[in-house]
Tab-separated table of C-alpha atoms in Angstrom:
chain	number	residue	atom	x	y	z
A	1	MET	CA	-21.894	1.835	-39.721
A	2	GLN	CA	-19.275	4.727	-39.619
A	3	ALA	CA	-21.200	6.048	-36.645
A	4	VAL	CA	-21.347	2.526	-34.814
A	5	ILE	CA	-17.652	2.019	-34.619
A	6	PRO	CA	-17.044	5.181	-32.320
A	7	LEU	CA	-20.307	4.186	-30.478
A	8	LEU	CA	-18.803	0.795	-29.613
A	9	SER	CA	-15.379	2.223	-28.885
A	10	LEU	CA	-16.737	4.517	-26.320
A	11	LEU	CA	-18.876	1.812	-24.836
A	12	LEU	CA	-16.047	-0.336	-24.278
A	13	LEU	CA	-14.300	2.487	-23.009
A	14	LEU	CA	-16.799	2.867	-20.602
A	15	LEU	CA	-17.163	-0.774	-19.745
A	16	PHE	CA	-13.304	-0.800	-19.089
A	17	PHE	CA	-13.494	2.185	-16.888
A	18	LEU	CA	-16.313	0.824	-14.665
A	19	LEU	CA	-14.388	-2.503	-14.362
A	20	VAL	CA	-11.476	-1.012	-13.190
A	21	ARG	CA	-13.314	1.181	-10.923
A	22	LYS	CA	-15.120	-1.862	-9.471
A	23	LEU	CA	-11.732	-3.806	-8.795
A	24	ILE	CA	-10.262	-0.526	-7.052
A	25	HIS	CA	-13.529	-0.692	-4.419
A	26	ARG	CA	-12.903	-4.348	-4.227
A	27	ILE	CA	-9.091	-4.117	-3.089
A	28	ARG	CA	-10.129	-0.795	-0.655
A	29	ASP	CA	-12.944	-2.586	1.006
A	30	ASN	CA	-11.527	-6.088	1.199
A	31	THR	CA	-9.949	-5.968	4.537
A	32	THR	CA	-10.219	-9.383	5.518
A	33	ALA	CA	-6.739	-10.010	6.108
A	34	ASP	CA	-6.187	-11.257	9.622
A	35	TYR	CA	-3.400	-9.072	11.012
A	36	ARG	CA	-4.582	-9.973	14.882
A	37	SER	CA	-3.421	-13.807	14.361
A	38	GLY	CA	-0.060	-12.854	15.634
A	39	GLU	CA	1.843	-13.522	12.376
A	40	PRO	CA	2.892	-10.223	10.572
A	41	LEU	CA	1.545	-9.973	6.967
A	42	GLN	CA	3.687	-8.253	4.627
A	43	ILE	CA	2.608	-5.021	2.623
A	44	SER	CA	5.689	-4.154	0.523
A	45	GLN	CA	7.242	-5.414	-2.537
A	46	ASN	CA	10.596	-5.091	-3.911
A	47	ALA	CA	10.881	-4.194	-7.745
A	48	TRP	CA	11.895	-6.872	-9.817
A	49	LEU	CA	14.888	-5.353	-11.571
A	50	LEU	CA	16.083	-4.312	-8.410
A	51	GLU	CA	16.102	-8.056	-7.101
A	52	LYS	CA	17.490	-9.224	-10.181
A	53	LEU	CA	20.376	-6.848	-9.712
A	54	GLY	CA	20.914	-8.120	-6.205
A	55	ILE	CA	19.859	-4.776	-4.621
A	56	ARG	CA	17.623	-5.849	-1.730
A	57	ARG	CA	15.731	-3.137	-0.123
A	58	GLU	CA	13.788	-3.357	3.056
A	59	ARG	CA	10.255	-5.246	3.529
A	60	TYR	CA	7.474	-4.297	5.650
A	61	PHE	CA	5.168	-6.096	7.602
A	62	PHE	CA	2.583	-5.235	10.021
A	63	ASP	CA	0.553	-6.592	12.829
A	64	ALA	CA	-2.240	-5.387	15.451
A	65	ASP	CA	0.389	-3.309	16.905
A	66	TYR	CA	3.602	-2.793	14.854
A	67	LEU	CA	4.845	-1.651	11.749
A	68	TYR	CA	7.966	-4.014	11.096
A	69	GLN	CA	10.868	-2.547	8.816
A	70	ARG	CA	13.004	-5.848	7.966
A	71	ARG	CA	16.383	-5.021	6.556
A	72	ARG	CA	18.654	-7.951	6.236
A	73	GLN	CA	19.125	-9.437	9.551
A	74	GLU	CA	17.562	-6.202	11.566
A	75	THR	CA	13.908	-5.261	12.309
A	76	LYS	CA	12.772	-1.887	13.224
A	77	LYS	CA	9.400	-1.685	14.992
A	78	ILE	CA	7.187	1.392	14.472
A	79	ARG	CA	4.098	1.296	16.792
A	80	LEU	CA	0.789	1.797	14.415
A	81	SER	CA	-0.440	4.477	17.165
A	82	ALA	CA	2.573	6.400	16.081
A	83	ILE	CA	1.758	6.643	12.367
A	84	VAL	CA	0.173	10.408	11.805
A	85	ARG	CA	0.095	9.985	7.931
A	86	ILE	CA	0.022	7.670	4.953
A	87	LYS	CA	0.052	8.978	1.564
A	88	ALA	CA	0.716	8.000	-1.994
A	89	THR	CA	3.822	9.776	-3.650
A	90	SER	CA	4.128	10.761	-7.195
A	91	VAL	CA	6.970	8.295	-7.489
A	92	GLN	CA	6.086	5.027	-9.356
A	93	ILE	CA	8.123	2.003	-9.377
A	94	GLY	CA	6.730	-0.635	-12.089
A	95	GLU	CA	3.521	1.152	-12.348
A	96	ARG	CA	2.887	0.946	-8.525
A	97	HIS	CA	3.209	4.356	-6.650
A	98	VAL	CA	5.577	4.531	-3.717
A	99	TRP	CA	3.797	5.024	-0.575
A	100	ALA	CA	5.096	7.564	2.535
A	101	VAL	CA	4.457	6.391	6.189
A	102	ARG	CA	5.029	9.285	8.432
A	103	TYR	CA	5.487	8.572	12.320
A	104	ARG	CA	6.382	10.261	15.434
A	105	GLU	CA	9.352	8.980	17.534
A	106	ASP	CA	11.287	10.455	20.411
A	107	HIS	CA	9.467	14.012	19.312
A	108	HIS	CA	10.720	13.876	16.035
A	109	GLU	CA	8.762	12.951	12.796
A	110	GLN	CA	10.663	10.379	10.437
A	111	GLU	CA	9.217	8.617	7.529
A	112	VAL	CA	9.688	5.253	5.502
A	113	ARG	CA	8.563	4.489	1.985
A	114	PHE	CA	7.667	1.463	0.149
A	115	VAL	CA	5.958	0.100	-2.798
A	116	HIS	CA	2.646	-1.752	-1.549
A	117	ASN	CA	1.807	-5.032	-2.477
A	118	ALA	CA	-1.971	-4.784	-2.929
A	119	SER	CA	-3.583	-6.891	-5.583
A	120	LEU	CA	-6.961	-8.185	-6.165
A	121	PHE	CA	-5.912	-11.189	-4.211
A	122	ASN	CA	-4.044	-9.611	-1.562
A	123	ALA	CA	-5.593	-7.444	1.030
A	124	ASN	CA	-2.699	-6.574	3.283
A	125	PHE	CA	-2.234	-3.446	2.494
A	126	ALA	CA	-5.861	-2.168	2.649
A	127	SER	CA	-5.747	-4.056	5.969
A	128	PHE	CA	-2.805	-1.947	6.908
A	129	LEU	CA	-4.327	1.217	6.336
A	130	ALA	CA	-7.662	-0.063	8.360
A	131	ALA	CA	-5.517	-1.145	11.150
A	132	VAL	CA	-4.377	2.224	11.356
A	133	ARG	CA	-7.276	4.046	11.165
A	134	GLU	CA	-8.541	1.859	14.073
A	135	VAL	CA	-5.718	2.534	16.260
A	136	ASN	CA	-5.293	6.186	15.463
A	137	PRO	CA	-8.402	7.556	14.255
A	138	THR	CA	-6.705	11.191	14.053
A	139	ALA	CA	-3.971	9.797	11.437
A	140	ASP	CA	-4.115	11.392	7.803
A	141	ILE	CA	-4.279	8.354	5.765
A	142	GLU	CA	-5.138	8.530	1.813
A	143	GLU	CA	-7.616	6.195	0.497
A	144	ILE	CA	-6.580	3.616	-2.176
A	145	GLY	CA	-7.811	4.788	-5.691
A	146	MET	CA	-7.150	4.224	-9.299
A	147	LEU	CA	-4.543	7.184	-9.120
A	148	THR	CA	-2.904	6.116	-6.122
A	149	LEU	CA	-2.666	2.116	-6.528
């Protein structure tokens, strides 16, 4: 009986790991969001605590051609073809990684950072990564994974 408990614990841990892995693959491969429809899709999320404190940061959207940075009434457009790198940083907010998007503009590299809104039911961020890959195949784009989601 004593040998059964550690075996069951190991089995449950393995089952949990496999389930999480399957969910990550589903999020990564679910690029069904239609970003060509003309309506920009949101790919960022503001931290709940910051919003409660009245600290509103910018929100990020994308369509087939641009990444949009909306801050208050201002909107900055970044061409998807200008994006050279998308990587998860080591910074986490609300157990989600902050992602850095590096792009070239006027012969200078610039970077924006945001917390993605990817979930099992929201594939916008995965579609954003796929759209950038499509427009700029040479861009260095990190895959969504268990350690970077």
